[in-house]
Amino acid sequence: MDERIRRHAEVLVDHCIDAGADDGVEVRAPTAAEDLVVALYEALGRRGARPTTVWRNPRATRAYAREMDPDDFRPKGHRVAALAETDAVILIKGARNAAATSDVGGDTGAAASRAKEPLLRERLETRWVITQHPTPADAQRADLSTPAWRSLVYDAVDRDWAAVRERQAKIADRLAAADELRLVVGDETDLRLDVAGMGAYNDAGRENMPGGEVATVPAVDGVEGTIRFDHPLRRGGREVDGIRLDFADGRVVDHAAERGEAVLTDLLDTDAGARRVGELGIGTNREIGEVTGNVLFDEKAAGTVHLALGDAVGECVPDDRTANESAVHADLVCDASEDARIDLDGETVYRDGSFLIDV
């Protein structure tokens, strides 16, 4: 086994979930990630934890979804009950075929997302992390050789995360103190977010591995303006390019896409919260040197900004504020490396991919 896989597993177990003796740990993985699961079991065994694996099989998911009536989707009570007894969850991405579920209807996918919302709520109550196992299919989607994709993944993961947290702390503090955030990119993006009283998220590789971002959340009705996304959104194996969203009173009131607009419409129609913003994040991870079409990495890449439609990042929402709730949390990525700026309360703190705050 590649020793980098064992190092990846150690980072997940020791840093991300800090597994302890007798912790119940759910490992949710595709069959393509078997090597990482084996390495995780080694690391969890050294900690005395109690792992269970839930294997994901896109072929089976496709077969089931294509036969289901969207009205027949229901929450899986036994899975919700199991998660309620779980201390930590490790979710692994990795595909044999990146488009395996691309011919599942959008209304079916939205119904499946709604049925999974109780699972989402239970998982968010655990110590959890999402990560990526590098596979040939994902390398192909990134337009990289498999060895190059593996190196990109492992270089982005194996970092001094304590130092990352310390370096990003000043930026997060400035975000948390702001009342208004304005994002301007070229002639097509001018977006204002009311972030008064909201907190900030300093992502140093806890819930996401790799980490490397700072983020905040707007008030539910506090987004105005237009944003265009340069990089594609992938949902259920399908791709949406050239997305434009218009906001008023915090809600998407108009949208368009150059390709795959029906997929975007289905996402927005998932539930009432899907048309509102759950996060505005700024990538800081300079070990991710290129955009690859994998949102877990692209949203962390230095020089990108991402906006998430749907469920709010709970760490940013104080108890006395309303958090947007949705069955989806879909990150859309915007290139902010050129002709771009972020203003906080009228002060430019970020320009063309770099923070102007002394860090």
mmCIF file of C-alpha atoms in Angstrom:
data_model
loop_
_atom_site.group_PDB
_atom_site.id
_atom_site.type_symbol
_atom_site.label_atom_id
_atom_site.label_comp_id
_atom_site.label_asym_id
_atom_site.label_seq_id
_atom_site.Cartn_x
_atom_site.Cartn_y
_atom_site.Cartn_z
ATOM 1 C CA MET A 1 0.000 0.000 0.000
ATOM 2 C CA ASP A 2 1.173 3.517 -0.829
ATOM 3 C CA GLU A 3 2.428 4.995 2.447
ATOM 4 C CA ARG A 4 0.681 8.258 1.564
ATOM 5 C CA ILE A 5 -2.639 6.430 2.009
ATOM 6 C CA ARG A 6 -1.645 5.471 5.553
ATOM 7 C CA ARG A 7 -0.602 9.064 6.229
ATOM 8 C CA HIS A 8 -3.971 10.265 4.894
ATOM 9 C CA ALA A 9 -5.738 7.862 7.267
ATOM 10 C CA GLU A 10 -3.661 9.056 10.219
ATOM 11 C CA VAL A 11 -4.570 12.691 9.505
ATOM 12 C CA LEU A 12 -8.272 11.793 9.363
ATOM 13 C CA VAL A 13 -8.238 9.752 12.581
ATOM 14 C CA ASP A 14 -5.821 11.813 14.664
ATOM 15 C CA HIS A 15 -6.472 15.375 13.508
ATOM 16 C CA CYS A 16 -9.948 15.470 11.962
ATOM 17 C CA ILE A 17 -12.064 13.313 14.283
ATOM 18 C CA ASP A 18 -9.566 12.733 17.125
ATOM 19 C CA ALA A 19 -10.911 9.205 17.585
ATOM 20 C CA GLY A 20 -10.873 7.812 21.099
ATOM 21 C CA ALA A 21 -11.188 4.393 22.658
ATOM 22 C CA ASP A 22 -14.723 3.031 22.297
ATOM 23 C CA ASP A 23 -15.784 5.796 19.869
ATOM 24 C CA GLY A 24 -18.331 4.539 17.384
ATOM 25 C CA VAL A 25 -17.014 5.615 13.969
ATOM 26 C CA GLU A 26 -18.959 5.297 10.718
ATOM 27 C CA VAL A 27 -16.805 5.123 7.600
ATOM 28 C CA ARG A 28 -18.963 5.939 4.572
ATOM 29 C CA ALA A 29 -17.033 5.029 1.442
ATOM 30 C CA PRO A 30 -17.311 4.038 -2.211
ATOM 31 C CA THR A 31 -15.920 0.641 -3.116
ATOM 32 C CA ALA A 32 -13.203 2.427 -5.115
ATOM 33 C CA ALA A 33 -11.712 3.683 -1.813
ATOM 34 C CA GLU A 34 -11.068 0.245 -0.281
ATOM 35 C CA ASP A 35 -7.359 0.948 0.328
ATOM 36 C CA LEU A 36 -8.129 4.059 2.376
ATOM 37 C CA VAL A 37 -10.768 2.172 4.360
ATOM 38 C CA VAL A 38 -8.216 -0.532 5.207
ATOM 39 C CA ALA A 39 -5.722 2.124 6.330
ATOM 40 C CA LEU A 40 -8.428 3.798 8.418
ATOM 41 C CA TYR A 41 -9.206 0.521 10.163
ATOM 42 C CA GLU A 42 -5.509 0.180 11.026
ATOM 43 C CA ALA A 43 -5.437 3.690 12.490
ATOM 44 C CA LEU A 44 -8.767 3.276 14.309
ATOM 45 C CA GLY A 45 -7.597 -0.047 15.711
ATOM 46 C CA ARG A 46 -4.567 1.624 17.258
ATOM 47 C CA ARG A 47 -6.957 4.070 18.931
ATOM 48 C CA GLY A 48 -9.313 1.346 20.201
ATOM 49 C CA ALA A 49 -12.264 2.815 18.293
ATOM 50 C CA ARG A 50 -15.252 0.822 16.972
ATOM 51 C CA PRO A 51 -15.603 1.325 13.190
ATOM 52 C CA THR A 52 -18.465 0.360 10.908
ATOM 53 C CA THR A 53 -18.340 0.774 7.140
ATOM 54 C CA VAL A 54 -21.295 1.853 5.019
ATOM 55 C CA TRP A 55 -20.308 1.091 1.435
ATOM 56 C CA ARG A 56 -21.655 3.335 -1.325
ATOM 57 C CA ASN A 57 -22.248 1.758 -4.718
ATOM 58 C CA PRO A 58 -23.223 4.245 -7.441
ATOM 59 C CA ARG A 59 -24.408 1.462 -9.752
ATOM 60 C CA ALA A 60 -26.857 0.250 -7.118
ATOM 61 C CA THR A 61 -27.882 3.827 -6.295
ATOM 62 C CA ARG A 62 -28.629 4.452 -9.970
ATOM 63 C CA ALA A 63 -30.602 1.233 -10.344
ATOM 64 C CA TYR A 64 -32.723 2.025 -7.282
ATOM 65 C CA ALA A 65 -33.320 5.678 -8.148
ATOM 66 C CA ARG A 66 -34.365 4.947 -11.723
ATOM 67 C CA GLU A 67 -37.083 2.577 -10.510
ATOM 68 C CA MET A 68 -38.348 4.788 -7.693
ATOM 69 C CA ASP A 69 -41.310 7.123 -7.936
ATOM 70 C CA PRO A 70 -40.052 10.454 -6.519
ATOM 71 C CA ASP A 71 -43.106 10.559 -4.236
ATOM 72 C CA ASP A 72 -42.047 7.265 -2.630
ATOM 73 C CA PHE A 73 -38.743 8.455 -1.144
ATOM 74 C CA ARG A 74 -38.778 8.378 2.673
ATOM 75 C CA PRO A 75 -36.105 8.864 5.364
ATOM 76 C CA LYS A 76 -34.393 5.615 6.336
ATOM 77 C CA GLY A 77 -35.282 5.373 10.002
ATOM 78 C CA HIS A 78 -32.798 2.613 10.776
ATOM 79 C CA ARG A 79 -29.929 4.702 9.381
ATOM 80 C CA VAL A 80 -31.027 7.766 11.339
ATOM 81 C CA ALA A 81 -31.158 5.676 14.520
ATOM 82 C CA ALA A 82 -27.684 4.268 13.850
ATOM 83 C CA LEU A 83 -26.215 7.738 13.321
ATOM 84 C CA ALA A 84 -27.791 8.918 16.575
ATOM 85 C CA GLU A 85 -25.547 6.356 18.326
ATOM 86 C CA THR A 86 -22.426 7.320 16.325
ATOM 87 C CA ASP A 87 -19.629 9.524 17.658
ATOM 88 C CA ALA A 88 -17.789 10.345 14.425
ATOM 89 C CA VAL A 89 -18.293 9.984 10.673
ATOM 90 C CA ILE A 90 -15.664 9.834 7.922
ATOM 91 C CA LEU A 91 -17.142 10.396 4.447
ATOM 92 C CA ILE A 92 -14.940 9.448 1.510
ATOM 93 C CA LYS A 93 -15.356 10.554 -2.096
ATOM 94 C CA GLY A 94 -13.900 8.637 -5.006
ATOM 95 C CA ALA A 95 -15.428 7.414 -8.253
ATOM 96 C CA ARG A 96 -14.946 4.563 -10.699
ATOM 97 C CA ASN A 97 -17.249 6.431 -13.093
ATOM 98 C CA ALA A 98 -17.732 10.132 -12.318
ATOM 99 C CA ALA A 99 -20.996 10.164 -14.313
ATOM 100 C CA ALA A 100 -22.478 6.940 -12.937
ATOM 101 C CA THR A 101 -25.772 8.565 -11.859
ATOM 102 C CA SER A 102 -26.025 11.163 -14.635
ATOM 103 C CA ASP A 103 -29.185 9.615 -16.112
ATOM 104 C CA VAL A 104 -31.180 9.813 -12.868
ATOM 105 C CA GLY A 105 -33.904 12.442 -13.251
ATOM 106 C CA GLY A 106 -33.514 15.784 -11.502
ATOM 107 C CA ASP A 107 -36.843 15.468 -9.678
ATOM 108 C CA THR A 108 -35.757 12.046 -8.415
ATOM 109 C CA GLY A 109 -32.435 13.433 -7.195
ATOM 110 C CA ALA A 110 -34.169 16.290 -5.383
ATOM 111 C CA ALA A 111 -36.596 13.866 -3.732
ATOM 112 C CA ALA A 112 -33.696 11.675 -2.614
ATOM 113 C CA SER A 113 -31.935 14.732 -1.120
ATOM 114 C CA ARG A 114 -35.047 15.682 0.849
ATOM 115 C CA ALA A 115 -35.358 12.144 2.185
ATOM 116 C CA LYS A 116 -31.734 12.251 3.360
ATOM 117 C CA GLU A 117 -32.146 15.464 5.363
ATOM 118 C CA PRO A 118 -32.686 13.666 8.727
ATOM 119 C CA LEU A 119 -29.425 11.808 8.074
ATOM 120 C CA LEU A 120 -27.703 15.124 7.409
ATOM 121 C CA ARG A 121 -28.986 16.552 10.696
ATOM 122 C CA GLU A 122 -27.758 13.539 12.686
ATOM 123 C CA ARG A 123 -24.384 13.513 10.958
ATOM 124 C CA LEU A 124 -23.850 17.201 11.748
ATOM 125 C CA GLU A 125 -24.233 16.344 15.441
ATOM 126 C CA THR A 126 -21.183 14.049 15.250
ATOM 127 C CA ARG A 127 -17.500 14.780 14.735
ATOM 128 C CA TRP A 128 -17.372 14.443 10.961
ATOM 129 C CA VAL A 129 -15.064 14.942 8.016
ATOM 130 C CA ILE A 130 -15.354 14.717 4.222
ATOM 131 C CA THR A 131 -12.306 13.687 2.231
ATOM 132 C CA GLN A 132 -11.197 12.392 -1.167
ATOM 133 C CA HIS A 133 -9.532 9.143 -2.200
ATOM 134 C CA PRO A 134 -7.766 9.673 -5.552
ATOM 135 C CA THR A 135 -9.087 7.384 -8.281
ATOM 136 C CA PRO A 136 -8.408 7.202 -12.044
ATOM 137 C CA ALA A 137 -11.936 8.416 -12.826
ATOM 138 C CA ASP A 138 -11.472 11.551 -10.742
ATOM 139 C CA ALA A 139 -8.015 12.069 -12.263
ATOM 140 C CA GLN A 140 -9.565 11.935 -15.718
ATOM 141 C CA ARG A 141 -12.217 14.463 -14.713
ATOM 142 C CA ALA A 142 -9.418 16.730 -13.451
ATOM 143 C CA ASP A 143 -7.600 16.295 -16.792
ATOM 144 C CA LEU A 144 -4.589 14.888 -14.933
ATOM 145 C CA SER A 145 -2.686 11.643 -14.995
ATOM 146 C CA THR A 146 -3.502 9.343 -12.091
ATOM 147 C CA PRO A 147 -0.050 9.865 -10.465
ATOM 148 C CA ALA A 148 -0.382 13.655 -10.814
ATOM 149 C CA TRP A 149 -3.869 13.600 -9.265
ATOM 150 C CA ARG A 150 -2.654 11.447 -6.370
ATOM 151 C CA SER A 151 0.201 13.861 -5.715
ATOM 152 C CA LEU A 152 -2.161 16.835 -5.765
ATOM 153 C CA VAL A 153 -4.497 15.133 -3.273
ATOM 154 C CA TYR A 154 -1.811 13.998 -0.858
ATOM 155 C CA ASP A 155 0.141 17.285 -0.992
ATOM 156 C CA ALA A 156 -3.051 19.179 -0.160
ATOM 157 C CA VAL A 157 -3.840 16.840 2.758
ATOM 158 C CA ASP A 158 -0.445 16.433 4.439
ATOM 159 C CA ARG A 159 0.092 19.875 5.965
ATOM 160 C CA ASP A 160 0.748 21.453 9.350
ATOM 161 C CA TRP A 161 -2.902 22.177 10.074
ATOM 162 C CA ALA A 162 -2.216 23.851 13.418
ATOM 163 C CA ALA A 163 -0.066 26.403 11.604
ATOM 164 C CA VAL A 164 -2.791 26.884 8.986
ATOM 165 C CA ARG A 165 -5.345 27.621 11.704
ATOM 166 C CA GLU A 166 -3.056 30.161 13.344
ATOM 167 C CA ARG A 167 -2.285 31.894 10.044
ATOM 168 C CA GLN A 168 -5.965 32.192 9.109
ATOM 169 C CA ALA A 169 -7.152 33.350 12.536
ATOM 170 C CA LYS A 170 -6.669 37.090 11.847
ATOM 171 C CA ILE A 171 -8.666 36.829 8.606
ATOM 172 C CA ALA A 172 -11.467 34.954 10.359
ATOM 173 C CA ASP A 173 -11.551 37.534 13.144
ATOM 174 C CA ARG A 174 -11.894 40.339 10.584
ATOM 175 C CA LEU A 175 -14.730 38.490 8.848
ATOM 176 C CA ALA A 176 -16.531 37.960 12.148
ATOM 177 C CA ALA A 177 -16.311 41.672 12.970
ATOM 178 C CA ALA A 178 -17.769 42.855 9.648
ATOM 179 C CA ASP A 179 -21.319 44.051 8.999
ATOM 180 C CA GLU A 180 -21.250 43.903 5.186
ATOM 181 C CA LEU A 181 -19.245 41.884 2.690
ATOM 182 C CA ARG A 182 -19.117 42.928 -0.950
ATOM 183 C CA LEU A 183 -17.688 40.699 -3.688
ATOM 184 C CA VAL A 184 -16.867 42.276 -7.070
ATOM 185 C CA VAL A 185 -15.403 40.275 -9.959
ATOM 186 C CA GLY A 186 -15.085 41.870 -13.386
ATOM 187 C CA ASP A 187 -18.279 43.282 -14.878
ATOM 188 C CA GLU A 188 -20.555 40.335 -14.088
ATOM 189 C CA THR A 189 -20.365 39.881 -10.298
ATOM 190 C CA ASP A 190 -21.374 42.442 -7.716
ATOM 191 C CA LEU A 191 -22.806 40.811 -4.608
ATOM 192 C CA ARG A 192 -23.514 42.297 -1.177
ATOM 193 C CA LEU A 193 -24.004 40.150 1.918
ATOM 194 C CA ASP A 194 -25.356 41.306 5.270
ATOM 195 C CA VAL A 195 -23.075 39.464 7.723
ATOM 196 C CA ALA A 196 -23.662 41.658 10.775
ATOM 197 C CA GLY A 197 -23.575 39.592 13.955
ATOM 198 C CA MET A 198 -22.525 36.420 12.168
ATOM 199 C CA GLY A 199 -19.443 34.418 13.028
ATOM 200 C CA ALA A 200 -16.617 33.156 10.830
ATOM 201 C CA TYR A 201 -15.340 29.686 10.083
ATOM 202 C CA ASN A 202 -11.589 29.040 10.142
ATOM 203 C CA ASP A 203 -11.241 25.803 8.164
ATOM 204 C CA ALA A 204 -7.968 24.150 9.118
ATOM 205 C CA GLY A 205 -8.872 20.647 8.039
ATOM 206 C CA ARG A 206 -11.427 19.443 10.558
ATOM 207 C CA GLU A 207 -14.700 18.892 8.668
ATOM 208 C CA ASN A 208 -13.023 19.076 5.255
ATOM 209 C CA MET A 209 -9.773 17.353 4.339
ATOM 210 C CA PRO A 210 -8.127 19.070 2.632
ATOM 211 C CA GLY A 211 -9.059 22.253 4.435
ATOM 212 C CA GLY A 212 -7.913 25.766 3.727
ATOM 213 C CA GLU A 213 -10.614 28.429 3.695
ATOM 214 C CA VAL A 214 -12.249 31.117 5.751
ATOM 215 C CA ALA A 215 -16.001 31.549 5.527
ATOM 216 C CA THR A 216 -19.016 33.377 6.857
ATOM 217 C CA VAL A 217 -22.796 33.195 6.496
ATOM 218 C CA PRO A 218 -25.191 36.006 5.535
ATOM 219 C CA ALA A 219 -28.507 36.764 7.182
ATOM 220 C CA VAL A 220 -31.276 34.678 5.642
ATOM 221 C CA ASP A 221 -32.644 37.704 3.756
ATOM 222 C CA GLY A 222 -29.301 39.486 3.476
ATOM 223 C CA VAL A 223 -28.000 38.863 -0.053
ATOM 224 C CA GLU A 224 -28.430 41.316 -2.948
ATOM 225 C CA GLY A 225 -26.948 41.453 -6.425
ATOM 226 C CA THR A 226 -25.563 39.173 -9.099
ATOM 227 C CA ILE A 227 -22.819 36.556 -9.192
ATOM 228 C CA ARG A 228 -21.408 34.556 -12.082
ATOM 229 C CA PHE A 229 -19.449 31.337 -11.608
ATOM 230 C CA ASP A 230 -16.549 30.444 -13.885
ATOM 231 C CA HIS A 231 -16.223 26.830 -12.801
ATOM 232 C CA PRO A 232 -18.809 24.075 -13.309
ATOM 233 C CA LEU A 233 -21.205 22.700 -10.726
ATOM 234 C CA ARG A 234 -21.509 18.913 -10.717
ATOM 235 C CA ARG A 235 -24.630 17.297 -9.282
ATOM 236 C CA GLY A 236 -25.476 13.626 -9.596
ATOM 237 C CA GLY A 237 -22.878 13.068 -12.305
ATOM 238 C CA ARG A 238 -24.177 15.967 -14.418
ATOM 239 C CA GLU A 239 -22.431 19.236 -15.105
ATOM 240 C CA VAL A 240 -23.705 22.822 -15.138
ATOM 241 C CA ASP A 241 -21.550 25.525 -16.764
ATOM 242 C CA GLY A 242 -21.741 29.306 -16.938
ATOM 243 C CA ILE A 243 -24.050 29.812 -13.961
ATOM 244 C CA ARG A 244 -25.502 33.236 -13.156
ATOM 245 C CA LEU A 245 -27.597 33.898 -10.049
ATOM 246 C CA ASP A 246 -29.558 37.080 -9.257
ATOM 247 C CA PHE A 247 -30.481 37.707 -5.607
ATOM 248 C CA ALA A 248 -33.053 39.940 -3.934
ATOM 249 C CA ASP A 249 -33.936 39.845 -0.235
ATOM 250 C CA GLY A 250 -31.586 36.883 0.197
ATOM 251 C CA ARG A 251 -33.262 34.673 -2.385
ATOM 252 C CA VAL A 252 -32.390 33.609 -5.934
ATOM 253 C CA VAL A 253 -34.992 35.404 -8.051
ATOM 254 C CA ASP A 254 -33.492 34.648 -11.452
ATOM 255 C CA HIS A 255 -30.933 32.168 -12.714
ATOM 256 C CA ALA A 256 -29.346 31.005 -15.931
ATOM 257 C CA ALA A 257 -26.677 28.603 -17.146
ATOM 258 C CA GLU A 258 -24.932 28.165 -20.459
ATOM 259 C CA ARG A 259 -25.203 24.377 -20.134
ATOM 260 C CA GLY A 260 -27.248 22.161 -17.829
ATOM 261 C CA GLU A 261 -29.716 24.824 -16.694
ATOM 262 C CA ALA A 262 -32.370 22.194 -15.907
ATOM 263 C CA VAL A 263 -30.011 20.631 -13.342
ATOM 264 C CA LEU A 264 -29.591 24.027 -11.678
ATOM 265 C CA THR A 265 -33.357 24.560 -11.652
ATOM 266 C CA ASP A 266 -33.929 21.176 -10.000
ATOM 267 C CA LEU A 267 -31.363 22.073 -7.330
ATOM 268 C CA LEU A 268 -33.012 25.431 -6.628
ATOM 269 C CA ASP A 269 -36.421 23.756 -6.396
ATOM 270 C CA THR A 270 -35.302 21.124 -3.860
ATOM 271 C CA ASP A 271 -36.862 23.092 -1.008
ATOM 272 C CA ALA A 272 -37.364 26.685 0.139
ATOM 273 C CA GLY A 273 -33.858 26.937 1.617
ATOM 274 C CA ALA A 274 -32.128 25.898 -1.598
ATOM 275 C CA ARG A 275 -32.617 29.387 -3.080
ATOM 276 C CA ARG A 276 -30.823 31.052 -0.177
ATOM 277 C CA VAL A 277 -27.154 31.271 0.759
ATOM 278 C CA GLY A 278 -25.626 29.047 3.424
ATOM 279 C CA GLU A 279 -22.003 30.155 3.087
ATOM 280 C CA LEU A 280 -19.547 32.515 1.437
ATOM 281 C CA GLY A 281 -16.054 31.031 1.559
ATOM 282 C CA ILE A 282 -12.620 32.179 0.413
ATOM 283 C CA GLY A 283 -9.973 29.611 -0.548
ATOM 284 C CA THR A 284 -6.507 29.835 1.030
ATOM 285 C CA ASN A 285 -4.798 26.494 0.246
ATOM 286 C CA ARG A 286 -1.837 27.266 -2.022
ATOM 287 C CA GLU A 287 -0.918 23.577 -2.213
ATOM 288 C CA ILE A 288 -3.871 23.271 -4.613
ATOM 289 C CA GLY A 289 -2.259 24.829 -7.631
ATOM 290 C CA GLU A 290 -5.039 24.339 -10.157
ATOM 291 C CA VAL A 291 -8.787 24.044 -10.450
ATOM 292 C CA THR A 292 -9.687 20.419 -11.181
ATOM 293 C CA GLY A 293 -13.483 20.267 -11.266
ATOM 294 C CA ASN A 294 -13.549 18.659 -7.813
ATOM 295 C CA VAL A 295 -15.336 21.091 -5.516
ATOM 296 C CA LEU A 296 -13.743 19.741 -2.314
ATOM 297 C CA PHE A 297 -10.423 20.992 -3.703
ATOM 298 C CA ASP A 298 -11.511 23.878 -5.919
ATOM 299 C CA GLU A 299 -13.283 25.706 -3.086
ATOM 300 C CA LYS A 300 -10.050 25.589 -1.041
ATOM 301 C CA ALA A 301 -7.725 26.712 -3.829
ATOM 302 C CA ALA A 302 -6.170 30.117 -3.216
ATOM 303 C CA GLY A 303 -7.658 32.566 -5.698
ATOM 304 C CA THR A 304 -11.186 31.151 -5.581
ATOM 305 C CA VAL A 305 -14.339 32.245 -3.776
ATOM 306 C CA HIS A 306 -17.303 29.946 -3.333
ATOM 307 C CA LEU A 307 -20.924 30.524 -2.488
ATOM 308 C CA ALA A 308 -23.025 27.668 -1.123
ATOM 309 C CA LEU A 309 -26.715 27.432 -1.815
ATOM 310 C CA GLY A 310 -28.727 25.782 0.932
ATOM 311 C CA ASP A 311 -27.924 24.663 4.445
ATOM 312 C CA ALA A 312 -25.970 27.191 6.514
ATOM 313 C CA VAL A 313 -22.585 26.516 8.094
ATOM 314 C CA GLY A 314 -23.725 26.186 11.706
ATOM 315 C CA GLU A 315 -20.441 27.386 13.217
ATOM 316 C CA CYS A 316 -21.104 30.858 11.778
ATOM 317 C CA VAL A 317 -24.666 31.314 13.063
ATOM 318 C CA PRO A 318 -25.108 32.454 16.697
ATOM 319 C CA ASP A 319 -27.887 30.886 18.734
ATOM 320 C CA ASP A 320 -29.982 34.058 18.564
ATOM 321 C CA ARG A 321 -29.908 34.201 14.746
ATOM 322 C CA THR A 322 -31.898 32.228 12.176
ATOM 323 C CA ALA A 323 -29.884 29.700 10.174
ATOM 324 C CA ASN A 324 -30.962 28.801 6.662
ATOM 325 C CA GLU A 325 -32.024 25.164 6.498
ATOM 326 C CA SER A 326 -32.109 22.966 3.417
ATOM 327 C CA ALA A 327 -31.584 19.381 2.328
ATOM 328 C CA VAL A 328 -28.755 20.619 0.086
ATOM 329 C CA HIS A 329 -25.484 22.453 0.546
ATOM 330 C CA ALA A 330 -24.154 23.052 -2.963
ATOM 331 C CA ASP A 331 -20.863 24.947 -3.367
ATOM 332 C CA LEU A 332 -20.400 27.006 -6.537
ATOM 333 C CA VAL A 333 -16.894 28.250 -7.326
ATOM 334 C CA CYS A 334 -15.889 31.629 -8.734
ATOM 335 C CA ASP A 335 -12.407 32.593 -9.976
ATOM 336 C CA ALA A 336 -11.243 35.583 -7.930
ATOM 337 C CA SER A 337 -7.623 35.608 -9.059
ATOM 338 C CA GLU A 338 -7.985 38.532 -11.499
ATOM 339 C CA ASP A 339 -9.991 41.766 -11.534
ATOM 340 C CA ALA A 340 -11.577 40.822 -8.205
ATOM 341 C CA ARG A 341 -11.916 42.307 -4.779
ATOM 342 C CA ILE A 342 -13.651 41.721 -1.453
ATOM 343 C CA ASP A 343 -14.660 44.694 0.691
ATOM 344 C CA LEU A 344 -15.564 44.445 4.360
ATOM 345 C CA ASP A 345 -17.523 47.499 5.506
ATOM 346 C CA GLY A 346 -16.122 49.463 2.573
ATOM 347 C CA GLU A 347 -12.467 48.475 3.127
ATOM 348 C CA THR A 348 -10.821 46.321 0.462
ATOM 349 C CA VAL A 349 -9.256 43.347 2.268
ATOM 350 C CA TYR A 350 -8.716 41.001 -0.685
ATOM 351 C CA ARG A 351 -7.642 41.671 -4.229
ATOM 352 C CA ASP A 352 -6.891 39.348 -7.158
ATOM 353 C CA GLY A 353 -6.476 36.174 -5.124
ATOM 354 C CA SER A 354 -4.596 37.562 -2.118
ATOM 355 C CA PHE A 355 -5.588 38.971 1.243
ATOM 356 C CA LEU A 356 -4.352 42.479 2.046
ATOM 357 C CA ILE A 357 -4.720 41.793 5.764
ATOM 358 C CA ASP A 358 -1.335 41.318 7.418
ATOM 359 C CA VAL A 359 -1.126 37.613 8.260
#
